[in-house]
Coordinates of C-alpha atoms and ligand atoms in Angstrom, one line a residue:
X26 CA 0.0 0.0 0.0
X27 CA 3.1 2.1 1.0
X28 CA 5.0 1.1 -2.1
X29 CA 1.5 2.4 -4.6
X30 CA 1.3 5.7 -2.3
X31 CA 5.1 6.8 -2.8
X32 CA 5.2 5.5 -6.6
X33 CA 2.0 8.2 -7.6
X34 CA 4.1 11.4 -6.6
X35 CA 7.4 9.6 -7.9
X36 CA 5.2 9.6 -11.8
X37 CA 4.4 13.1 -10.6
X38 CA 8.2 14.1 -10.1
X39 CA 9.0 12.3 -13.7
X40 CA 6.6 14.3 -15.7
X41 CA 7.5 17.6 -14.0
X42 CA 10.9 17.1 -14.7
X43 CA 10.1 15.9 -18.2
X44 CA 8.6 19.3 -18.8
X45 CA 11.3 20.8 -17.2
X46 CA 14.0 19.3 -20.1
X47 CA 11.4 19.5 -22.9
X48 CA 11.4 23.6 -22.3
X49 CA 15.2 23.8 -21.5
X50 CA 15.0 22.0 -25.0
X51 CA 13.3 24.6 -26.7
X52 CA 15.3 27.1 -24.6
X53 CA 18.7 26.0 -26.0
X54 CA 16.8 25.7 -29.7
X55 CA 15.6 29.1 -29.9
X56 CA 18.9 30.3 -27.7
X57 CA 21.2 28.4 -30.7
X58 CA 18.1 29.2 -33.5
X59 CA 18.8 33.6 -31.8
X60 CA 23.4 33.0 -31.8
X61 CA 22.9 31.3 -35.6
X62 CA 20.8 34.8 -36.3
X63 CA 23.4 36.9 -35.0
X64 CA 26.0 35.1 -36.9
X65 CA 24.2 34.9 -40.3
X66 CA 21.9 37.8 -40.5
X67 CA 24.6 39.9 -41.7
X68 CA 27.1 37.5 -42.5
X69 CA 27.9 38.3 -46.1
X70 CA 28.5 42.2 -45.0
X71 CA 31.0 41.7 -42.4
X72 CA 32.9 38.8 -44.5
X73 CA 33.2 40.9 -47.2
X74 CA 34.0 44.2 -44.7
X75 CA 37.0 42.3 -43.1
X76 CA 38.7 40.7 -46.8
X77 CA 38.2 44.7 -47.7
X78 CA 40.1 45.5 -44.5
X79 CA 42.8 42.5 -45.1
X80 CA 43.1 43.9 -49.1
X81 CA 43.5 47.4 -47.6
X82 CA 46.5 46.4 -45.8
X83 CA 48.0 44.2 -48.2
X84 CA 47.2 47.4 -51.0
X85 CA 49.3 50.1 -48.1
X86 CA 52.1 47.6 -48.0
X87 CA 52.0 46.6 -51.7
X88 CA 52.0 50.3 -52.5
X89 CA 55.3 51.0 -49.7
X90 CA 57.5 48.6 -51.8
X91 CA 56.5 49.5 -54.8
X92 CA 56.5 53.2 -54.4
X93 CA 60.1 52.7 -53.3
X94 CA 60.9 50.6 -56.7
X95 CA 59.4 52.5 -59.0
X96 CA 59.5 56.5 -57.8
X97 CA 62.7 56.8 -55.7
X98 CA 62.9 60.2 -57.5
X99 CA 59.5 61.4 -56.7
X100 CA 58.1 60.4 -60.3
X101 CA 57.2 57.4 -61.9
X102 CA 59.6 56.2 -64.5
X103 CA 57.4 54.7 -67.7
X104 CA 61.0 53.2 -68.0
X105 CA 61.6 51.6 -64.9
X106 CA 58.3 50.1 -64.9
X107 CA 58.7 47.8 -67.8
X108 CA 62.2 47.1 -65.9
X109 CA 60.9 46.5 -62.7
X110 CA 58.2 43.9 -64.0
X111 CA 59.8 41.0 -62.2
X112 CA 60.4 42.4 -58.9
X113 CA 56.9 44.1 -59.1
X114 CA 55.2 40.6 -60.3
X115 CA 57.3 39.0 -57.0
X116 CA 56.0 42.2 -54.5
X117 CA 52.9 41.5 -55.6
X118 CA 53.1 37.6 -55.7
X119 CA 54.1 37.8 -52.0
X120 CA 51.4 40.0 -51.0
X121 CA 48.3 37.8 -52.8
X122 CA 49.6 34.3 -51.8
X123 CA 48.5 35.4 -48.6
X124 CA 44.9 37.0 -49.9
X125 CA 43.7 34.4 -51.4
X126 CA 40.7 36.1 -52.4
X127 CA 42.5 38.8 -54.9
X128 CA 41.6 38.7 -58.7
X129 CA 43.8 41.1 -59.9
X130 CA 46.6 43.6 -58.4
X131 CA 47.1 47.0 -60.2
X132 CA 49.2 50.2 -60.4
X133 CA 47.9 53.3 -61.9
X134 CA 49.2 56.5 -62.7
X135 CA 47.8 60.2 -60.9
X136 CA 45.3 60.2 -63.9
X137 CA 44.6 57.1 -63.7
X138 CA 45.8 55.2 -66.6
X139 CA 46.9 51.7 -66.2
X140 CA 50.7 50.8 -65.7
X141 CA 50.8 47.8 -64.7
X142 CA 48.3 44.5 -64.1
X143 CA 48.6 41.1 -62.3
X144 CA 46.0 39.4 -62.1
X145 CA 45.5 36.0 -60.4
X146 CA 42.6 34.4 -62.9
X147 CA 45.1 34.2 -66.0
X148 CA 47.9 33.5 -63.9
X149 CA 50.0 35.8 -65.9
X150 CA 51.3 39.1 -65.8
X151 CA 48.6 41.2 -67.7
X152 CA 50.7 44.1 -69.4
X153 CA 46.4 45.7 -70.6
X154 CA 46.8 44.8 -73.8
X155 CA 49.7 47.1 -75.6
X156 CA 50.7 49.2 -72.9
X157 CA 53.1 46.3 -71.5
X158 CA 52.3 43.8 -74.0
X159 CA 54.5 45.8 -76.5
X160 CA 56.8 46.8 -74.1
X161 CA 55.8 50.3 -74.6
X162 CA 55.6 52.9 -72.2
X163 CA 51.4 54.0 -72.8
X164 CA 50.7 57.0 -74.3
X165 CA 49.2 59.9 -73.1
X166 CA 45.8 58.9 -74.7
X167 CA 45.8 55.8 -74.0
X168 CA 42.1 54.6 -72.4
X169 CA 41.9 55.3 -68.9
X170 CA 41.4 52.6 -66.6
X171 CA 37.4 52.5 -65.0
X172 CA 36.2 55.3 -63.2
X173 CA 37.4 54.5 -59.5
X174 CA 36.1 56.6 -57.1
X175 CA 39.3 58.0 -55.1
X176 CA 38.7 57.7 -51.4
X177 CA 41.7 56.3 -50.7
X178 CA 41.1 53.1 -48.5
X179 CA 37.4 53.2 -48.5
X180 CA 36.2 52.6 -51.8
X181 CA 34.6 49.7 -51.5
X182 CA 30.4 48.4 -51.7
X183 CA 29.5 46.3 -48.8
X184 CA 26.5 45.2 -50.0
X185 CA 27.2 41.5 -50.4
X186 CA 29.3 40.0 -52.9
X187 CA 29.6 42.2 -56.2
X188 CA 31.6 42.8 -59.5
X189 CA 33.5 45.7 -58.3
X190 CA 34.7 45.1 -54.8
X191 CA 37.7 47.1 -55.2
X192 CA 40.4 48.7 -53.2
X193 CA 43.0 51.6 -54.0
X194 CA 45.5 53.4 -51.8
X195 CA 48.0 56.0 -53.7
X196 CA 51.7 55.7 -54.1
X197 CA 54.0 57.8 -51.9
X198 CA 54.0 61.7 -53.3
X199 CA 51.2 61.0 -55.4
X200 CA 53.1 59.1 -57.8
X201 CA 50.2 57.2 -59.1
X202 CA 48.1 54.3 -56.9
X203 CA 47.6 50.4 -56.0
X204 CA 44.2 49.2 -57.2
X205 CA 43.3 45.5 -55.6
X206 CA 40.3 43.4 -57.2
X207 CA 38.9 40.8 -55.4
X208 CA 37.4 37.8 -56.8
X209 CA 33.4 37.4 -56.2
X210 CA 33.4 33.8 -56.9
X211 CA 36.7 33.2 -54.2
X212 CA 35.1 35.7 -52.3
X213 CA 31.6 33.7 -52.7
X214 CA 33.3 30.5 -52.0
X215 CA 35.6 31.7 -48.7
X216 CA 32.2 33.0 -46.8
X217 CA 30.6 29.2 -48.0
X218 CA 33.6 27.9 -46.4
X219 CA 33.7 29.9 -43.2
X220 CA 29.9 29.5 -42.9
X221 CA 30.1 25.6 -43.1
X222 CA 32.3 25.8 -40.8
X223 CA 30.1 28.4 -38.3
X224 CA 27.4 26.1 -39.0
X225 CA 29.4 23.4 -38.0
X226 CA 30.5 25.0 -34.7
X227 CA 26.9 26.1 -33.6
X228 CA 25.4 22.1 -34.3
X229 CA 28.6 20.7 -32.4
X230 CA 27.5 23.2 -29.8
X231 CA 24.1 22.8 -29.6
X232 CA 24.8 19.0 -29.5
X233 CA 27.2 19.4 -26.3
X234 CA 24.6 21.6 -24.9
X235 CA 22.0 18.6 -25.2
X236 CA 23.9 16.0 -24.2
X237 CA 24.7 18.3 -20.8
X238 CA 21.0 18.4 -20.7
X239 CA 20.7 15.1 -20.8
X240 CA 23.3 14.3 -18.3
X241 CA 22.0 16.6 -15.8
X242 CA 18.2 15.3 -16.2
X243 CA 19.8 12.1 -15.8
X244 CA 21.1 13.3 -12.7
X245 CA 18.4 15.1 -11.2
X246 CA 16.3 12.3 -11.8
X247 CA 19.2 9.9 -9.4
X248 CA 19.0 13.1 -6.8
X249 CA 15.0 12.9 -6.5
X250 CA 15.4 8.9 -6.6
X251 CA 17.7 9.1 -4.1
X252 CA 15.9 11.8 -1.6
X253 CA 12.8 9.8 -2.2
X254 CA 14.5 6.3 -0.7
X255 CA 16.2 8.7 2.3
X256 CA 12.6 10.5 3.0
X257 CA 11.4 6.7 2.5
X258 CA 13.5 5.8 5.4
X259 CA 13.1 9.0 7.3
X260 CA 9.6 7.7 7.6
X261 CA 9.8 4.4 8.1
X262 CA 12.6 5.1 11.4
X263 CA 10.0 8.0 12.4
X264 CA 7.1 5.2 12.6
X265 CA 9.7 2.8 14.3
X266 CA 10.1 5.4 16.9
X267 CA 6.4 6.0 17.6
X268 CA 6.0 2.6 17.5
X269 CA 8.8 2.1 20.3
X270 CA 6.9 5.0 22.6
X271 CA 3.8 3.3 21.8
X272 CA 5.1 -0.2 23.1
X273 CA 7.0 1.1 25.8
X274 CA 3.9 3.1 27.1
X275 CA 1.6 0.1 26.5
X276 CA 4.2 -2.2 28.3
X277 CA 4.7 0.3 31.2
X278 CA 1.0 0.0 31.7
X279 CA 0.1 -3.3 31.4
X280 CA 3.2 -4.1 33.6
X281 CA 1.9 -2.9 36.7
X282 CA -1.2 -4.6 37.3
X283 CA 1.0 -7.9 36.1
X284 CA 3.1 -6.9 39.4
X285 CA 0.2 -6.3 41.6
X286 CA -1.1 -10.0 39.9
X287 CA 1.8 -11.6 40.5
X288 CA 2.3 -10.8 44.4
X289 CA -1.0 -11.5 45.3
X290 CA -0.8 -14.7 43.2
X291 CA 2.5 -15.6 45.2
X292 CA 0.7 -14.3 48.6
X293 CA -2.2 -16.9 47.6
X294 CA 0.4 -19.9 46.7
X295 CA 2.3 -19.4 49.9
X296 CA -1.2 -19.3 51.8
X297 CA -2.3 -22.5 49.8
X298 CA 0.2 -24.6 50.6
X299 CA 0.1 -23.7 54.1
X300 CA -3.9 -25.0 54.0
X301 CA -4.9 -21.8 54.8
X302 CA -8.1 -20.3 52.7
X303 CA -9.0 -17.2 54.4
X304 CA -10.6 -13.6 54.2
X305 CA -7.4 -12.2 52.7
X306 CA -7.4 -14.9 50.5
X307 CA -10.3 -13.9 48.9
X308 CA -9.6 -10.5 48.7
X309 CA -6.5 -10.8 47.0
X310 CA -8.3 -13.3 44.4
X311 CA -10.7 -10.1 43.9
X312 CA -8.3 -7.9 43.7
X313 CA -6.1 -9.9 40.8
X314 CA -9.5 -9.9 38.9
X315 CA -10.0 -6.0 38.8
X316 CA -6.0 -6.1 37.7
X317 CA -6.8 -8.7 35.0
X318 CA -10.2 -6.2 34.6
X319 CA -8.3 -2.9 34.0
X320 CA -5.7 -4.8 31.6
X321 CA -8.6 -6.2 29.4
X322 CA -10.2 -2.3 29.7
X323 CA -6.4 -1.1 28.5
X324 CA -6.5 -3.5 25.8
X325 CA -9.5 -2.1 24.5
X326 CA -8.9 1.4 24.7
X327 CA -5.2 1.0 23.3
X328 CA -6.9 -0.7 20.3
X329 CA -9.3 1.9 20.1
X330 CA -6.9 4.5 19.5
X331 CA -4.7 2.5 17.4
X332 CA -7.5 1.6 15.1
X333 CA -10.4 3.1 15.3
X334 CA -13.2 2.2 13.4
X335 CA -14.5 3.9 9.8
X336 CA -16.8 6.6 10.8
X337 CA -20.5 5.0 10.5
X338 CA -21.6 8.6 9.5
X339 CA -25.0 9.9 9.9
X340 CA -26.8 13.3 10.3
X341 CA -28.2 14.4 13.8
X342 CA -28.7 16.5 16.5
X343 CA -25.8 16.7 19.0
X344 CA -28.2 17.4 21.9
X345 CA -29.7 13.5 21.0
X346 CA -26.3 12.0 22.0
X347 CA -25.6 14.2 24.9
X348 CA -29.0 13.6 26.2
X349 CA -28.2 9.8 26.3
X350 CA -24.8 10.3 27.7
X351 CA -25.7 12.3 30.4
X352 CA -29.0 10.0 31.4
X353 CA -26.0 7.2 30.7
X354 CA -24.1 8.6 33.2
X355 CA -25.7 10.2 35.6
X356 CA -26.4 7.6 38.1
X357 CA -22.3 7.4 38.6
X358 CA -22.1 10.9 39.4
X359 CA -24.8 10.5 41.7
X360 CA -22.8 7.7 43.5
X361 CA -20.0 9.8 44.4
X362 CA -22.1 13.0 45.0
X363 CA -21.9 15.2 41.8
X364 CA -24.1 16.7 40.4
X365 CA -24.4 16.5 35.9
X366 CA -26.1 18.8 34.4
X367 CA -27.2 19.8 30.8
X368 CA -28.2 22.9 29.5
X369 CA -28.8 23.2 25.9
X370 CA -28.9 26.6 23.7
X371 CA -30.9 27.8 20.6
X372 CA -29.7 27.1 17.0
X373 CA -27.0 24.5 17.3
X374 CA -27.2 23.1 14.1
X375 CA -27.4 19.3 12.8
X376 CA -24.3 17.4 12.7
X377 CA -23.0 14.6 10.3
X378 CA -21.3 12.0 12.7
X379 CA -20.6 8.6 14.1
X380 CA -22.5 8.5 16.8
X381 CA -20.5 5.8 18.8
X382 CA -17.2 8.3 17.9
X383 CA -18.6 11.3 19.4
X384 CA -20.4 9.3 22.1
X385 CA -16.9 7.8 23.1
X386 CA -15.2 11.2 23.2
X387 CA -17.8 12.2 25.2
X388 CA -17.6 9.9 27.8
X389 CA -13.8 10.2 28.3
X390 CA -14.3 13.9 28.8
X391 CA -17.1 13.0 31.4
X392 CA -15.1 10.8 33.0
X393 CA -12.2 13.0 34.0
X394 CA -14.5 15.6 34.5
X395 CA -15.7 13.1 37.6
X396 CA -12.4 11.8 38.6
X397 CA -11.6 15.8 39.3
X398 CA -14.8 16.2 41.4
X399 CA -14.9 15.9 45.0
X400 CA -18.3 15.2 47.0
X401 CA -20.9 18.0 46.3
X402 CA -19.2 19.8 42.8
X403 CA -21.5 20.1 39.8
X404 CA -20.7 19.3 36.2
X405 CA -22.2 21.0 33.4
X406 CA -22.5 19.7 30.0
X407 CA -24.1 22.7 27.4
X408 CA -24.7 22.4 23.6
X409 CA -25.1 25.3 21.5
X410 CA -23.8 26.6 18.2
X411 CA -20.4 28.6 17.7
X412 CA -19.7 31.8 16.2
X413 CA -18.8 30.3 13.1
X414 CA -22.1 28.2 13.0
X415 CA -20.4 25.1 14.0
X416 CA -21.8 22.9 16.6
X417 CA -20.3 22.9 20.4
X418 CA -20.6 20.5 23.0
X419 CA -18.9 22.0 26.3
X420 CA -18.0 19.8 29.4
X421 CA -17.3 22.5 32.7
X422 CA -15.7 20.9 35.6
X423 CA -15.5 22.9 39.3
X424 CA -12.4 20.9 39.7
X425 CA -8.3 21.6 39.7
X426 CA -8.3 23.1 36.3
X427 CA -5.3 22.4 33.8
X428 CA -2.4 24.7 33.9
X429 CA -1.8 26.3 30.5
X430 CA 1.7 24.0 30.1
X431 CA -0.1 20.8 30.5
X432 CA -2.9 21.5 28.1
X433 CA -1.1 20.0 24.8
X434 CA 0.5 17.2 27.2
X435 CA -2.8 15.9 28.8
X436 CA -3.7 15.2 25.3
X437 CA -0.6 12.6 24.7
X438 CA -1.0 9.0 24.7
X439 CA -0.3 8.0 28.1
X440 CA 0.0 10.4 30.1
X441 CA -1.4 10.1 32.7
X442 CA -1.8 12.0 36.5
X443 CA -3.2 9.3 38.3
X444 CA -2.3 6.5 39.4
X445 CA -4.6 3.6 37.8
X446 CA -4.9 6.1 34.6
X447 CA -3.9 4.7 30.8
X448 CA -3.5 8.0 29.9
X449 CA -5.9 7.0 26.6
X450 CA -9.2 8.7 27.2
X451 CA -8.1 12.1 25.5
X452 CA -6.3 10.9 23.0
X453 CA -9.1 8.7 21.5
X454 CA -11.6 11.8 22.2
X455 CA -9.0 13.7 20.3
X456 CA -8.9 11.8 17.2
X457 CA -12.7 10.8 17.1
X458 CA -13.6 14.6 17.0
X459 CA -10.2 14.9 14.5
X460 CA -11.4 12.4 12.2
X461 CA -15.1 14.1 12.0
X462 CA -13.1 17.5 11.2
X463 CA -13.6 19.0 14.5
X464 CA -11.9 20.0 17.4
X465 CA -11.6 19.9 21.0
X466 CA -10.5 23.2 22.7
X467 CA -9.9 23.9 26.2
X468 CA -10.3 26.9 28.4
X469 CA -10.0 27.6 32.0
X470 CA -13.5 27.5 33.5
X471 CA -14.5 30.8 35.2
X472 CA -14.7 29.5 38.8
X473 CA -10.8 27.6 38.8
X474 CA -12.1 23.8 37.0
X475 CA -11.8 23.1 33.1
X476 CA -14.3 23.7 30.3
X477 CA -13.6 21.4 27.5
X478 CA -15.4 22.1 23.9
X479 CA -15.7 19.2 21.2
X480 CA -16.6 21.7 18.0
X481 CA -17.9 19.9 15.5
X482 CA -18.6 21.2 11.4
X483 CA -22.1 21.3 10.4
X484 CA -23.9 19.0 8.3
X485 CA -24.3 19.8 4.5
X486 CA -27.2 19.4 2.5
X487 CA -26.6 16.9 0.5
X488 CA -23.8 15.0 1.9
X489 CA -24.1 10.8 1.6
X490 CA -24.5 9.1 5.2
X491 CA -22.2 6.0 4.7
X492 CA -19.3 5.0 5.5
X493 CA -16.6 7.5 5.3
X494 CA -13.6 6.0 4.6
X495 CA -11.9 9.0 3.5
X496 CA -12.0 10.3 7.2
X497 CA -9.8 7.2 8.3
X498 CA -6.2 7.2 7.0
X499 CA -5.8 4.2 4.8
X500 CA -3.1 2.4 6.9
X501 CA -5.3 1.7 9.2
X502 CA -8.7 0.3 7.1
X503 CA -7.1 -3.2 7.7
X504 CA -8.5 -4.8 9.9
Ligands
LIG625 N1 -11.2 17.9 33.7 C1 -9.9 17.8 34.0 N2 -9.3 18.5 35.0 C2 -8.0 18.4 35.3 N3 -7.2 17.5 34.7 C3 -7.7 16.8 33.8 C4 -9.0 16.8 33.3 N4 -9.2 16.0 32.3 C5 -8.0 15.4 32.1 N5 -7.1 15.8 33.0 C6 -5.6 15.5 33.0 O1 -5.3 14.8 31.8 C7 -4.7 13.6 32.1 C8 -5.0 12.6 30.9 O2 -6.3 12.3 30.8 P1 -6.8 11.0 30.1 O3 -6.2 11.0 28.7 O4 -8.2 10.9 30.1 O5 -6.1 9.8 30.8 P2 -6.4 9.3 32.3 O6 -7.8 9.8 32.6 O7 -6.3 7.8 32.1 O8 -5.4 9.8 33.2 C9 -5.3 13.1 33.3 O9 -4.5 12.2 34.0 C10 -5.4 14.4 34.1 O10 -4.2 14.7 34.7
LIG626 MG1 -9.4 9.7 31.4

């Protein structure tokens, strides 16, 4: 029964933390779904923005060298440049090996005709046609390169990957300029490369990401396993334990009429085998029976408490039961010289209850109310409604009272002030009225003895009058 109880909420724990991974899921998907966004939306741009920037610099240092081959004097020498091809072809050779992504390397004069041409597609120095081809140094009129726009550094369009993305920084003194094409299509294939690769990264990341996931649900799941068995066994020791005060209380009590039994049985042996069958005799035989008396009247109030019966429920007026437990009792009270008394208020509304339960609680409270009593006292029993509609049945004593310390402990199984007491009668009052959803209070009565109140929840229209088995925990149904 334990085992079904604890596996329900253990299902419970499983699908929470189920949903608990399945939105972390979709956490880390839109979290890798927001980085892959912030890598790609403006992927081409930036790509294209830093080859510029790399082209730049290669174009400044390009230009250094070969300002300093070609114009030591200040001027460009037509000349030297058709001399200088080799070392210019090797300049710029060293320079693109590096950039993989130029297309073509150039250097132009102040008015921008073309001097000189490497480029990487024909993987050949390019002398435009009869400018170098011939050897010659170009005229004057000779067709001017395209229209660059001369900012020097910055004249490239970022707006992805296009025909012209072009760079040109001048020569030292204004000698003329370095013009750097890239290639769209290495350009084009570089960004598909480094995006593979991105791509790449962010699923090998995402993937480690899960797999953590996984290993900490994993791992959660042994925690909660594991505080489940500990709380299992936390509960189980805390159950031994009550189970140990219960025993030792129920052996402490059924010990001592045992002792008183066993002496007088002894005292009746010894008086047997000496032949004599006297008075005393007798009275220790009668004795030994009240013992034997008190132990069976222990038994049954120990299994009362232990396990009570399934409340027989059914609706009624409290003052019906009162009535009967007072005309019930009465006659006792008369025996020792106290008076019981019942007064009964307007309104108290109709209950829903075992009868037996509340009768038993009752009783008990009746009872101590009597054993406080001394010759001539009065005890009042008085029904009425609370202020919260609920129905009250109060027991007022003109005895010791309770000091406020003692008024949890009274209510503890066994304890006990006197000297023949089991210490049960409030603690089975306590859980009859507990298992009807009421509740006993107690108060100081006004002239020094003890009111107790059994408060008990109105009956609802409506309700079914069986058995109620929900009131009862389930552990203790077996019977
Ligand atoms: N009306 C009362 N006035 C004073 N003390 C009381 C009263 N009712 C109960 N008690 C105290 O509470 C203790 C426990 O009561 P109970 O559970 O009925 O066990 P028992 O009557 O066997 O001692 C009593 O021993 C007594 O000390
Ligand atoms: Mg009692």
């Amino acid at each position: 029964m334990r085992g079904m109880l604890s596996r329900q909420p253990e299902k419970a724990v499983r699908r929470l933390l189920l949903r608990a991974v399945v939105l972390f899921a979709l956490l880390l998907a839109s979290d890798v779904i927001l980085v892959a966004w912030l890598f790609f939306h403006d992927f081409d741009q930036r790509a294209v923005r830093s080859k510029m920037i790399e082209a730049i610099e290669a174009a400044r240092a390009m230009a250094g060298e070969i300002s300093a081959e070609l114009a030591p004097g200040g001027a460009i020498d037509h000349l030297r440049v058709i001399e200088k091809r080799a070392v210019l072809g090797r300049v710029i050779d060293r320079y693109t090996a590096r950039l993989r992504v130029v297309d073509f390397v150039e250097v132009l004069t102040p008015d921008g005709r073309l001097l000189f041409r490497k480029s990487r597609r024909r993987e050949a120095v390019a002398n435009t046609g009869q400018a170098f081809g011939g050897a010659a140094p170009p005229s004057p009129d000779a067709p001017p390169a395209p229209a660059i726009p001369r900012v020097p550094g910055r004249t490239f369009a970022l707006r992805g990957v296009t025909r012209d993305q072009v760079v040109e920084v001048p020569l030292a003194a204004q000698t003329g300029a370095v013009r750097v094409g890239l290639d769209p299509n290495a350009l084009q294939a570089e960004f598909e490369r480094q995006r593979r690769s991105l791509v790449l990264q962010l699923l090998f990341g995402g993937a480690v990401s899960l797999l953590l996931l996984a290993v900490a649900f994993l791992y959660v799941l042994r925690m909660v396993h594991r505080v489940r068995r500990l709380e299992a066994e936390a509960q189980r020791a805390d159950q031994l334990a009550a189970l140990g005060t219960l025993a030792s209380g129920l052996a402490h009590e059924i010990r001592n009429p045992l002792n008183a039994m066993n002496i007088n049985l002894q005292l009746l042996e010894e008086g047997l085998a000496e032949g004599v069958v006297d008075d005393e005799s007798l009275s220790l035989l009668r004795s030994s029976r009240a013992e034997v008396q008190r132990l069976e009247r222990l038994v049954k109030d120990f299994l009362a408490f232990a396990r009570p019966a399934s409340l027989q429920r059914e609706e009624m007026e409290v003052e019906e039961i009162v009535r009967d437990v007072v005309a019930f009792l009465r006659p006792q009270f008369a025996s020792c010289g106290v008076e019981l008394d019942f007064e009964q208020e307007e309104g108290t509304p109709p209950v829903r209850i075992d009868s037996g339960q509340i009768r038993q609680a009752l009783v008990n409270i009746l009872q101590n109310a009597l054993e406080v009593s001394s010759k001539g006292k009065r005890v009042l029993v008085r029904t009425g409604p609370t202020e919260r509609g609920e129905a009250r049945i109060e027991v007022i004593d003109e005895g010791p009272g309770i000091p406020p310390e003692k008024r949890e402990r009274i209510f503890e199984i066994f304890y006990s002030e006197k000297p023949a007491g089991s210490g049960l009668g409030l603690p089975i009052a306590r859980r009859a009225v507990d298992a009807h959803g009421g509740r006993i209070e107690l108060e100081s009565a006004p002239g020094g003895g003890s009111l107790f109140r059994i408060v008990l929840p109105p009956a609802v229209a409506g309700e079914p009058g069986e058995v109620d088995a929900g009131a009862v925990p389930a552990w203790r149904e077996t019977s």
